[in-house]
XYZ file of C-alpha atoms in Angstrom:
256
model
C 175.470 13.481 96.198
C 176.354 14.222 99.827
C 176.957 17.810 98.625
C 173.826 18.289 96.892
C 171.747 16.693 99.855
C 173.749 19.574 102.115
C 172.756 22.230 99.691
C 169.061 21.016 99.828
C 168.545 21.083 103.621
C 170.565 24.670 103.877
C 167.788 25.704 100.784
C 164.432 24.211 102.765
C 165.729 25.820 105.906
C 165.988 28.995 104.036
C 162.619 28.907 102.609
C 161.347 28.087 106.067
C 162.665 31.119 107.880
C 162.112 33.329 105.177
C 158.670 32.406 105.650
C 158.649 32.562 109.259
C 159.663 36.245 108.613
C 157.223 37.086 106.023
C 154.782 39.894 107.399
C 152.780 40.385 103.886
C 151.107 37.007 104.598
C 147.616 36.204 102.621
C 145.660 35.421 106.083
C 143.629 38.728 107.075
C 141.899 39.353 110.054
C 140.036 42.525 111.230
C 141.581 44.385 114.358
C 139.788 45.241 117.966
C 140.713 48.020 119.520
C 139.643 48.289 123.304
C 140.151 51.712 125.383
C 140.732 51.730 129.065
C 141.294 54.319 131.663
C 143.354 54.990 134.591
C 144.631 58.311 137.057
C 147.908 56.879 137.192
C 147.648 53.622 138.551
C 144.093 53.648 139.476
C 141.535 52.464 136.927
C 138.878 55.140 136.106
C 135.180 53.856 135.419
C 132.155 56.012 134.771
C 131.365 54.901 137.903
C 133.892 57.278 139.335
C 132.416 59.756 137.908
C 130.879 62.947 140.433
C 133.074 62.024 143.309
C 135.853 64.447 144.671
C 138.701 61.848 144.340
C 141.396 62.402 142.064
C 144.455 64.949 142.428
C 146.227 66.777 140.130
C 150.150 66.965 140.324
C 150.152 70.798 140.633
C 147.505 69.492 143.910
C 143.988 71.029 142.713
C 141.095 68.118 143.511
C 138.773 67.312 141.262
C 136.170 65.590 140.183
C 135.663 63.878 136.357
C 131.841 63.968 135.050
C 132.439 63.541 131.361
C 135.217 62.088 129.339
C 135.045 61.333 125.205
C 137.837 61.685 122.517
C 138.406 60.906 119.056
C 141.250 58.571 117.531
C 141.350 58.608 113.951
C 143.702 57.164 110.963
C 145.096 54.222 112.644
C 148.360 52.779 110.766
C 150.393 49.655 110.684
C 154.008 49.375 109.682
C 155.786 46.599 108.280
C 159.063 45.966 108.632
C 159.836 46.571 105.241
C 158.781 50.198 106.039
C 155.133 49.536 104.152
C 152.313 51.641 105.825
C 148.517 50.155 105.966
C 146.674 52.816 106.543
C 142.969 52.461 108.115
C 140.789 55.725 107.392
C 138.453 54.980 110.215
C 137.351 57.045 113.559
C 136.029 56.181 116.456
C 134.510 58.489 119.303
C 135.366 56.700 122.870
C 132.869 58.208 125.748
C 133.367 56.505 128.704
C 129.906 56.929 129.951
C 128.668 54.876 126.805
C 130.417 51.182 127.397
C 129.743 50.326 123.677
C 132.177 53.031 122.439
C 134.899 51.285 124.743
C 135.593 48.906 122.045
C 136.083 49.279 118.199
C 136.734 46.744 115.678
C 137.994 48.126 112.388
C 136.175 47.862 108.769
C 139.411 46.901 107.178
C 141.179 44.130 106.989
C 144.711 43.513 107.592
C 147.314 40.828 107.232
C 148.195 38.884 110.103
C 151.742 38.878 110.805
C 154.434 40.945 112.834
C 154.565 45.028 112.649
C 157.153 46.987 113.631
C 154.930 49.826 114.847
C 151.090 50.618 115.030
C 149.472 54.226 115.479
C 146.749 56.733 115.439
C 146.045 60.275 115.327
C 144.388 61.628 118.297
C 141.419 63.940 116.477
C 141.766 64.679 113.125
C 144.637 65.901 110.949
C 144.180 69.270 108.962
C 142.715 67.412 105.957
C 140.195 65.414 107.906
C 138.823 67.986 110.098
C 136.254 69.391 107.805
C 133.409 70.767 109.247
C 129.820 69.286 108.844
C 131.617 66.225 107.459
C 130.650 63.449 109.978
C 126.932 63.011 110.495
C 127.523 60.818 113.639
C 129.569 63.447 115.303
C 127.576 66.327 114.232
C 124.524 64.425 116.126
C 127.212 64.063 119.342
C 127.629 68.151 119.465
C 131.318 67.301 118.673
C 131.542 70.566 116.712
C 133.821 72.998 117.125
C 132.613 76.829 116.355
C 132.814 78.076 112.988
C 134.459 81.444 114.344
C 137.050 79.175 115.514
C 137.841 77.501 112.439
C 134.847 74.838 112.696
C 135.738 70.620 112.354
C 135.324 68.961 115.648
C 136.522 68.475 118.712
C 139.070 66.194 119.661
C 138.625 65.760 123.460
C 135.763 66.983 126.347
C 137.192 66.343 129.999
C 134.850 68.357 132.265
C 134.443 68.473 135.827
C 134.498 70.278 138.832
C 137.724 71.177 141.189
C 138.237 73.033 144.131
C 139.680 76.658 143.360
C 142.174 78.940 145.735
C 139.131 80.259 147.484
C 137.905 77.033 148.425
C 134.895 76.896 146.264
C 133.941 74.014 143.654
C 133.595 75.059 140.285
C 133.907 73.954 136.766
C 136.378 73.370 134.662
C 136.365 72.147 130.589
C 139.286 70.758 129.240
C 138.292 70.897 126.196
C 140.819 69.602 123.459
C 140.995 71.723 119.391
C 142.880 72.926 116.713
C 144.406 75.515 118.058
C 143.560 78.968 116.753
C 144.298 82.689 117.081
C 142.059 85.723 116.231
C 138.831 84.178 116.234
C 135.823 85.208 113.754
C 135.652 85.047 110.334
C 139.043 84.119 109.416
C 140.989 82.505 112.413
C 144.429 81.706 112.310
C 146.253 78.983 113.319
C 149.596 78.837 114.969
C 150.687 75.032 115.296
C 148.850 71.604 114.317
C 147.676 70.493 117.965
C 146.196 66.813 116.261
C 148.775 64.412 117.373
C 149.964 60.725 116.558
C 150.524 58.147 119.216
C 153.164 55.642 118.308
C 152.007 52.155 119.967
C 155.021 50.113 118.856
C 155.772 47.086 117.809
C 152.466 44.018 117.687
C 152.361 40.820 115.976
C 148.638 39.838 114.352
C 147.523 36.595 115.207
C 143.965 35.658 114.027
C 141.514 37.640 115.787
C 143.145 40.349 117.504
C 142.408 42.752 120.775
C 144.811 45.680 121.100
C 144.248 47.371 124.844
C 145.239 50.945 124.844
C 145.542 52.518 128.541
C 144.759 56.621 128.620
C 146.346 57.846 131.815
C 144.184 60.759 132.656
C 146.446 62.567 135.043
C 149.074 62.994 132.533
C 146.825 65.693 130.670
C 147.994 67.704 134.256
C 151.115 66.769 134.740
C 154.181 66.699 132.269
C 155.906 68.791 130.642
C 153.474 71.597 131.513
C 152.424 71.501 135.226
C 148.780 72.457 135.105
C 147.194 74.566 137.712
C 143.361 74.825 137.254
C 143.184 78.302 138.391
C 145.301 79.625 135.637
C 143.317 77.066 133.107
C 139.880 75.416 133.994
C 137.610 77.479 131.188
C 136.387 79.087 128.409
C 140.366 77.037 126.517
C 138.766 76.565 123.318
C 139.554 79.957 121.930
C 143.209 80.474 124.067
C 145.573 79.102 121.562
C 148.334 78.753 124.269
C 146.439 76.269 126.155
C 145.919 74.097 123.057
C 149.181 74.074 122.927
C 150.014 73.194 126.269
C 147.895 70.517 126.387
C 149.040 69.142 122.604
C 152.073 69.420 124.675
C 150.841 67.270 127.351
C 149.300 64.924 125.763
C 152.266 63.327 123.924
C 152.589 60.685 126.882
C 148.979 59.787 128.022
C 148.605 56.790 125.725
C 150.521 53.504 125.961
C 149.555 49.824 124.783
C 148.869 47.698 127.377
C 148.222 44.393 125.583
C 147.550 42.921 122.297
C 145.473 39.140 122.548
């Protein structure tokens, strides 16, 4: 009897942390996403927009007057290795407040996940031009002579060049191609996917990601708006330098 009142316990507390560990759990809950901005440590609002204030690490200074980006196909991992995938897009435009927050169509399970991501633009197969009615609206396109689909980041502003004069620049983020015209090449994928890392879903859910808008200058490529500040859209090596670049401007700040 003792033995079999031993075996029971060791069998319940079993059950119970099997449980406890369970990430395919029947509760479901939709997911928030909310975007926030910073130039390294220093939080960036539209508000800041038009104002000489921010620095480059290379040293140019410049101003920010429009910043929007697309995140598409966000994905959840389990720790069984199972991918949820959510086809859904969002564009963020930091001079619309509304597009600062987006709460997914799907729903989830709530539970623990060993990593969650999403693709900054659109991959290959998404990218089809005259798809999305929304973005078409937004003048998101990208050129047909440069392979058409959409944009997946406009950072314009003005800096202040080796001659002392203000003037423009358009950091404007594609797929990268080559020979533009009828039919464009392509020499690398410049979509990429941000790894978040590890969350745990509990009820209704906020994620904060943080963009840290200096980073598109800084590392590994050392940007120098002289060299770079226009007309980036059809100069293939840019895209890749700033595909490059971008691989550490995201991070998660919380998830609530």
């Amino acid at each position: 009897m003792k033995f079999n009142l031993i075996f029971l316990a060791l069998a319940v507390m079993f059950v119970g942390c099997e449980k406890d560990n369970d990430d395919d759990i029947s509760a479901i809950s939709t997911v928030n996403f909310k975007f926030t901005h910073k130039w390294n440590e220093t939080e960036v609002l539209n508000t800041n927009f038009n104002t000489l204030q921010f620095t480059n690490a290379f040293g140019n200074e410049l101003t920010i007057e429009r910043l929007r980006y697309l995140i598409s196909k966000i994905k959840l991992t389990k720790n069984t290795g199972e991918v949820i995938t959510i086809n859904e897009y969002t564009l963020v435009d930091l001079e619309d407040i509304n597009s600062l927050s987006f709460t997914t169509n799907q729903a989830v399970a709530l539970g623990h996940y060993s990593n969650i991501s999403f693709v900054f633009g659109f991959t290959n197969e998404d990218n089809t031009d005259g798809t999305y009615t929304d973005l078409n609206s937004a003048s998101w396109n990208v050129p047909a002579l440069l392979g058409g689909g959409y944009h997946y980041m406009q950072l314009d502003g003005k800096y202040i060049n080796s001659s002392n004069i203000e003037t423009g620049y358009n950091y404007h983020a594609i797929r990268a191609a080559d020979n533009p015209g009828p039919n464009p090449s392509f020499p690398q994928d410049t979509f990429f996917e941000v790894n978040l890392g590890e969350i745990h879903l509990n009820g209704t859910t906020q994620i904060t990601i943080a963009m840290d808008i200096a980073q598109w200058f800084k590392e590994p490529n050392l940007w120098d708006l002289n060299q770079y500040d226009q007309m980036l859209m059809p100069n293939s090596t840019a895209q890749i330098l700033m595909y490059q670049n971008g691989q550490n401007v995201f991070n998660l700040v919380s998830v609530e």
